[in-house]
PDB file of C-alpha atoms in Angstrom:
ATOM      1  CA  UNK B   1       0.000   0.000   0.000  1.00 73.00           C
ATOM      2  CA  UNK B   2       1.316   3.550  -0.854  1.00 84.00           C
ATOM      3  CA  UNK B   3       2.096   6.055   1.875  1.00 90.00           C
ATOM      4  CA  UNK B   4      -0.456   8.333   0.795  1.00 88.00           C
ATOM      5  CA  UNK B   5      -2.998   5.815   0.587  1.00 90.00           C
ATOM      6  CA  UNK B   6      -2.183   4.738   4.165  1.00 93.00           C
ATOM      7  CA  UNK B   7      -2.402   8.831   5.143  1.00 94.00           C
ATOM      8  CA  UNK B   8      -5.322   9.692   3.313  1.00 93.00           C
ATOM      9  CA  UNK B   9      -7.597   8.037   5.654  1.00 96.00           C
ATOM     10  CA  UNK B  10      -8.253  10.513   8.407  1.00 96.00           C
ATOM     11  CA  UNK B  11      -8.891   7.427  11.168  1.00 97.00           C
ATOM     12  CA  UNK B  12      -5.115   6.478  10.471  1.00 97.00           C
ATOM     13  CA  UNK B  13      -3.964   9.792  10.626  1.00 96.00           C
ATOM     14  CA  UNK B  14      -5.412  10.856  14.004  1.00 97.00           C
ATOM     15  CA  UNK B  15      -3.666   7.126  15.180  1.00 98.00           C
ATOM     16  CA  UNK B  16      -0.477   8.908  14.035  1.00 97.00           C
ATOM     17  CA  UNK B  17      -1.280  11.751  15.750  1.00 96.00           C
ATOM     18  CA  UNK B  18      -2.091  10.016  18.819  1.00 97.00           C
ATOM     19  CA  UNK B  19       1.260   8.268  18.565  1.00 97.00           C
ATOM     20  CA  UNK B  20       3.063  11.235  17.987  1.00 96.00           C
ATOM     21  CA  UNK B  21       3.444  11.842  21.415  1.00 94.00           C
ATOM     22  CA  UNK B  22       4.898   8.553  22.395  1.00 96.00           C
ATOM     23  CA  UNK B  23       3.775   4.930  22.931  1.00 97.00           C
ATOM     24  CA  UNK B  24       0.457   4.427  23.563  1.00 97.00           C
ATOM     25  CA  UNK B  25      -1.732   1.145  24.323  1.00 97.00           C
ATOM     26  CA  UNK B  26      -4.024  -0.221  21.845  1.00 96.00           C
ATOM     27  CA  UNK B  27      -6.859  -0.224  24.192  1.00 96.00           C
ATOM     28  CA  UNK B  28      -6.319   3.527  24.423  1.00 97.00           C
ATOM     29  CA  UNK B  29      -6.135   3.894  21.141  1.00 98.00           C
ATOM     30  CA  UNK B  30      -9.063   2.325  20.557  1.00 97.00           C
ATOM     31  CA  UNK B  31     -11.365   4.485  22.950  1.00 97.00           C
ATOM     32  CA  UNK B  32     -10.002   7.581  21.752  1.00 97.00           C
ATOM     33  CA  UNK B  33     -10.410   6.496  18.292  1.00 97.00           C
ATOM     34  CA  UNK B  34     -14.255   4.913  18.955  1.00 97.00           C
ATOM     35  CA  UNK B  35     -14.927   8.118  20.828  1.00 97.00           C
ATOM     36  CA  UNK B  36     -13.838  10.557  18.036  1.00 97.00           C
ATOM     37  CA  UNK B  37     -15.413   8.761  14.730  1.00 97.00           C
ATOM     38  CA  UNK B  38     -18.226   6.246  15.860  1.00 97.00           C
ATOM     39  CA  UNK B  39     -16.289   3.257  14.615  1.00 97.00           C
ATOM     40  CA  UNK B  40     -16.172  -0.307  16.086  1.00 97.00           C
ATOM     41  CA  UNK B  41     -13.149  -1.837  18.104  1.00 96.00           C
ATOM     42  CA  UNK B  42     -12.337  -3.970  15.051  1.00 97.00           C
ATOM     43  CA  UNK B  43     -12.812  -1.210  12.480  1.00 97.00           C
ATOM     44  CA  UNK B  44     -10.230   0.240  14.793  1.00 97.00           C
ATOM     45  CA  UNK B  45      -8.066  -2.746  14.675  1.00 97.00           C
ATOM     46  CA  UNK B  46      -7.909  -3.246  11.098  1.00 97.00           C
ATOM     47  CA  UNK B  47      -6.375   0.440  11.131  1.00 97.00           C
ATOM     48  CA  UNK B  48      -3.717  -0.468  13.388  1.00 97.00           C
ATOM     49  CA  UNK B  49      -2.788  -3.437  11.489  1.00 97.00           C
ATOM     50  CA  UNK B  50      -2.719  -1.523   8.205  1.00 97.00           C
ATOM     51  CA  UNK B  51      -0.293   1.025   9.975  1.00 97.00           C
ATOM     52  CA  UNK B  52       1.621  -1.803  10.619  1.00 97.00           C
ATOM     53  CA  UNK B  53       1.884  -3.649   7.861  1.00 96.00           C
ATOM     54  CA  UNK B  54       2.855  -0.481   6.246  1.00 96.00           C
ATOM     55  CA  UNK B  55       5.637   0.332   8.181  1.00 96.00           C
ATOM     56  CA  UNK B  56       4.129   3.458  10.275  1.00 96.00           C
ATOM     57  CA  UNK B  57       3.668   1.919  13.729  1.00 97.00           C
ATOM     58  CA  UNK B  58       5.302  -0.733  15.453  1.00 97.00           C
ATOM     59  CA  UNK B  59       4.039  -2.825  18.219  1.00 97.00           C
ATOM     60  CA  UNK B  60       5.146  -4.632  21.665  1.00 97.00           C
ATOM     61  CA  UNK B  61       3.768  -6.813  23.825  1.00 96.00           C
ATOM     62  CA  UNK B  62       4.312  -5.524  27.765  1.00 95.00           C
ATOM     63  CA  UNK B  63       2.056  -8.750  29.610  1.00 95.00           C
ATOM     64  CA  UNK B  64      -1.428  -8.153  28.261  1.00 95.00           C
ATOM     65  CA  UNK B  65      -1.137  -4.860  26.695  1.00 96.00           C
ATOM     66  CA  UNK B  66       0.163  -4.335  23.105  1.00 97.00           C
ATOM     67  CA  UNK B  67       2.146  -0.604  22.819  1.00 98.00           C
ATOM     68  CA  UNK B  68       2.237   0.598  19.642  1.00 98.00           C
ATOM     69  CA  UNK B  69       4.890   3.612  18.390  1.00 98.00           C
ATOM     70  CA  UNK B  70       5.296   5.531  14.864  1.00 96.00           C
ATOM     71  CA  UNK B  71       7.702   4.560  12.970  1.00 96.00           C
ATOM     72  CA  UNK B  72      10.009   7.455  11.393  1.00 92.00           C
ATOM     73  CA  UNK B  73      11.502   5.955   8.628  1.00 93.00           C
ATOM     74  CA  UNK B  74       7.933   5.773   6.148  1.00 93.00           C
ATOM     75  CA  UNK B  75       7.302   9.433   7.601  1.00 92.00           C
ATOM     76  CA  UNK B  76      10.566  10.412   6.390  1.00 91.00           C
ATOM     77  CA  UNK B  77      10.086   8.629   2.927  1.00 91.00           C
ATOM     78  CA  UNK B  78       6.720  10.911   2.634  1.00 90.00           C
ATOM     79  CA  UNK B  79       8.568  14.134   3.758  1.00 89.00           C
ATOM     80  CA  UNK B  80      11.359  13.552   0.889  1.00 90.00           C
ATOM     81  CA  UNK B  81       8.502  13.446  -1.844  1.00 87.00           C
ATOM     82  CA  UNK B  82       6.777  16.435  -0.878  1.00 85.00           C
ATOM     83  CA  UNK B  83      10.540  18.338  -0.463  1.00 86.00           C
ATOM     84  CA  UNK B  84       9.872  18.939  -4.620  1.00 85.00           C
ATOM     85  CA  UNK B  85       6.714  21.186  -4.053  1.00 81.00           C
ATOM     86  CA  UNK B  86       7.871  22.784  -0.433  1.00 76.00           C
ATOM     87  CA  UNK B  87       8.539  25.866  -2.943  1.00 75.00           C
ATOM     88  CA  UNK B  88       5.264  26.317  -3.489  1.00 73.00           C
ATOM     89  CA  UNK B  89       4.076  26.698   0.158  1.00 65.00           C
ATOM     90  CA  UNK B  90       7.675  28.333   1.288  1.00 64.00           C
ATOM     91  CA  UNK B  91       7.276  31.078  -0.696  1.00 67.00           C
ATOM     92  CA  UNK B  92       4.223  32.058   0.210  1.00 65.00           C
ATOM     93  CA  UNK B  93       4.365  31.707   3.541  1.00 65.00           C
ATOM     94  CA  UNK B  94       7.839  33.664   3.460  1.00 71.00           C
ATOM     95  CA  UNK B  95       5.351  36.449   2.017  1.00 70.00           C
ATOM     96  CA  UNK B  96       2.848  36.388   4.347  1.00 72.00           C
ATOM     97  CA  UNK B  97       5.714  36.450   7.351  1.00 78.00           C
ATOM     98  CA  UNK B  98       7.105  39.518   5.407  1.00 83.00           C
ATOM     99  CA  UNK B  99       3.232  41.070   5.523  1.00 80.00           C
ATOM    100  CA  UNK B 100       3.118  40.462   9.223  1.00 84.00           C
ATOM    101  CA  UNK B 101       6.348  41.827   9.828  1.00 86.00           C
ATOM    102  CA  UNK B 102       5.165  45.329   7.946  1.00 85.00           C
ATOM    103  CA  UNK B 103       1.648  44.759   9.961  1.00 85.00           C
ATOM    104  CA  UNK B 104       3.499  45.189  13.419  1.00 86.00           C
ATOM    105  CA  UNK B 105       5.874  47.315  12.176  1.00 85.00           C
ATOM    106  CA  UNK B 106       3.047  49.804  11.049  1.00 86.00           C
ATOM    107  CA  UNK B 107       1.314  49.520  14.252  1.00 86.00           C
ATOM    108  CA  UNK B 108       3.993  49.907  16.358  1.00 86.00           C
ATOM    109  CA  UNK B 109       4.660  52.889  14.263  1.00 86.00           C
ATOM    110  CA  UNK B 110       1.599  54.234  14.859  1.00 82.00           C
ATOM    111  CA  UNK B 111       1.194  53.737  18.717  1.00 81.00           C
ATOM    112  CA  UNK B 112       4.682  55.631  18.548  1.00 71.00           C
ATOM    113  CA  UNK B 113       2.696  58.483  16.787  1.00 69.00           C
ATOM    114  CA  UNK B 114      -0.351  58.263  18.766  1.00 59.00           C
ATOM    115  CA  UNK B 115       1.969  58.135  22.388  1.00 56.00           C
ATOM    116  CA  UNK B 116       3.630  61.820  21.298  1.00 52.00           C
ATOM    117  CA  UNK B 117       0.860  63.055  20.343  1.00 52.00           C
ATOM    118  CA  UNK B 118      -1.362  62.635  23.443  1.00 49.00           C
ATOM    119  CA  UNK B 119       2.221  63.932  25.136  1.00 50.00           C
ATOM    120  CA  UNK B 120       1.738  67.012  23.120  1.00 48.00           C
ATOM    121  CA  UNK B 121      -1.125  67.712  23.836  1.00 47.00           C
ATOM    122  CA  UNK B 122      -0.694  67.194  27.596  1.00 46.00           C
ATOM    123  CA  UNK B 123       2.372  69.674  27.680  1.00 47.00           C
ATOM    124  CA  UNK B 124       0.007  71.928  25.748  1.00 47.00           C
ATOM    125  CA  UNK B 125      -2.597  72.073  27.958  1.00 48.00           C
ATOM    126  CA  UNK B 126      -0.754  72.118  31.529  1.00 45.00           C
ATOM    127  CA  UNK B 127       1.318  75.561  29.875  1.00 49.00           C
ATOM    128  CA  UNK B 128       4.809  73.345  29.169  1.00 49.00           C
ATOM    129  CA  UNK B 129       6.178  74.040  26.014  1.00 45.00           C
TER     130      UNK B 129
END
């Protein structure tokens, strides 16, 4: 099975994503999982095993439990494919950091402004000049 096929369902992403953060039991898993999309404990099984089978969890028996972890190396595989179109989101997002940049400096700017001003205006009014 491709990566992308494996990724493209959103019940085997959210597994990733609850693995993300380190090992986690399969019965967790599995209420988390039931809990967020309505599925069955099997349904939730069979999604395990296919991110198994695919390379993008691992599993370990500790007595009764089974502990499964993501696997970096099919995550890895995925992030060197996409490298050929990062210019198309780097750029733009180096624009809109650029935009946000002028945004604060603008306001900050302005406050600056604003702040002598009002400290004009205050000297005016008490007779300092």
């Amino acid at each position: 099975m491709h990566a992308f096929d494996v990724l493209g369902d959103p019940v085997r992403r959210r597994i990733l994503e609850l693995l993300a953060s380190g090992e986690r039991a399969s019965g967790d898993i599995t209420a988390v999982v039931r809990e967020e999309f309505g599925i069955s404990q099997p349904a939730v099984s069979q999604h395990l095993r296919v991110l198994r089978e695919s390379g993008f969890a691992s599993v370990r028996a500790e007595g009764t439990r089974r502990l499964y972890a993501v696997e970096a190396e099919p995550l890895r595989e995925v992030d060197a494919w996409l490298e050929r179109f990062r210019g198309f989101w780097e750029q733009r997002l180096d624009a809109l950091g650029t935009e946000l940049a002028r945004g604060k400096r603008q306001r900050r700017l302005g406050q600056g402004q604003g702040q002598g001003q009002g400290q004009e205006a205050t000297e005016e009014v008490s007779g300092n000049e």
